[in-house]
C-alpha angles and dihedrals in degrees: 000000000000146000101217097194133012130165114246092230114053116204121276117276095260097055120093119237115215115210129190118205124190132173106226112180107290094355140075105218117207133189127177128201133185133169090009097304138091111257103173143011135176147120142251130198114268091241137098090268091049092048090050090050090050091051090051090049091051092046089057091066107097093200138072113284132214111194129193113195123191109233107223105150137315094309091060092049091051090049091050091053092049096049093044096051099096115087116258098032122121115211125193122193109214126193113244087224088066102038132356110162116091092231091053090049091053089052088049090054089052092054100039116111 
């Protein structure tokens, strides 16, 4: 479980953070964007422990979240439901035929209406 890169200064509390989440084999890949730039990227194991760590990571953001989750099977749908549970989060389910990299999903969340 690791966040490979994260900006030292997260965005101000009023700015939305857009996060892309993709299941990639044995990993959950994550990328975060705010103010038009990537601010974090990393991965978690695709397991109950990894999902719990991802949920803790998302809970640490003190700002509204927009999440785009690649839909690649039942596991991805379950993950989308788990990450979208807290009030105030917007979750977009994105076909893996359209987008599949976490960074592309985060850009999708920025553009989604």
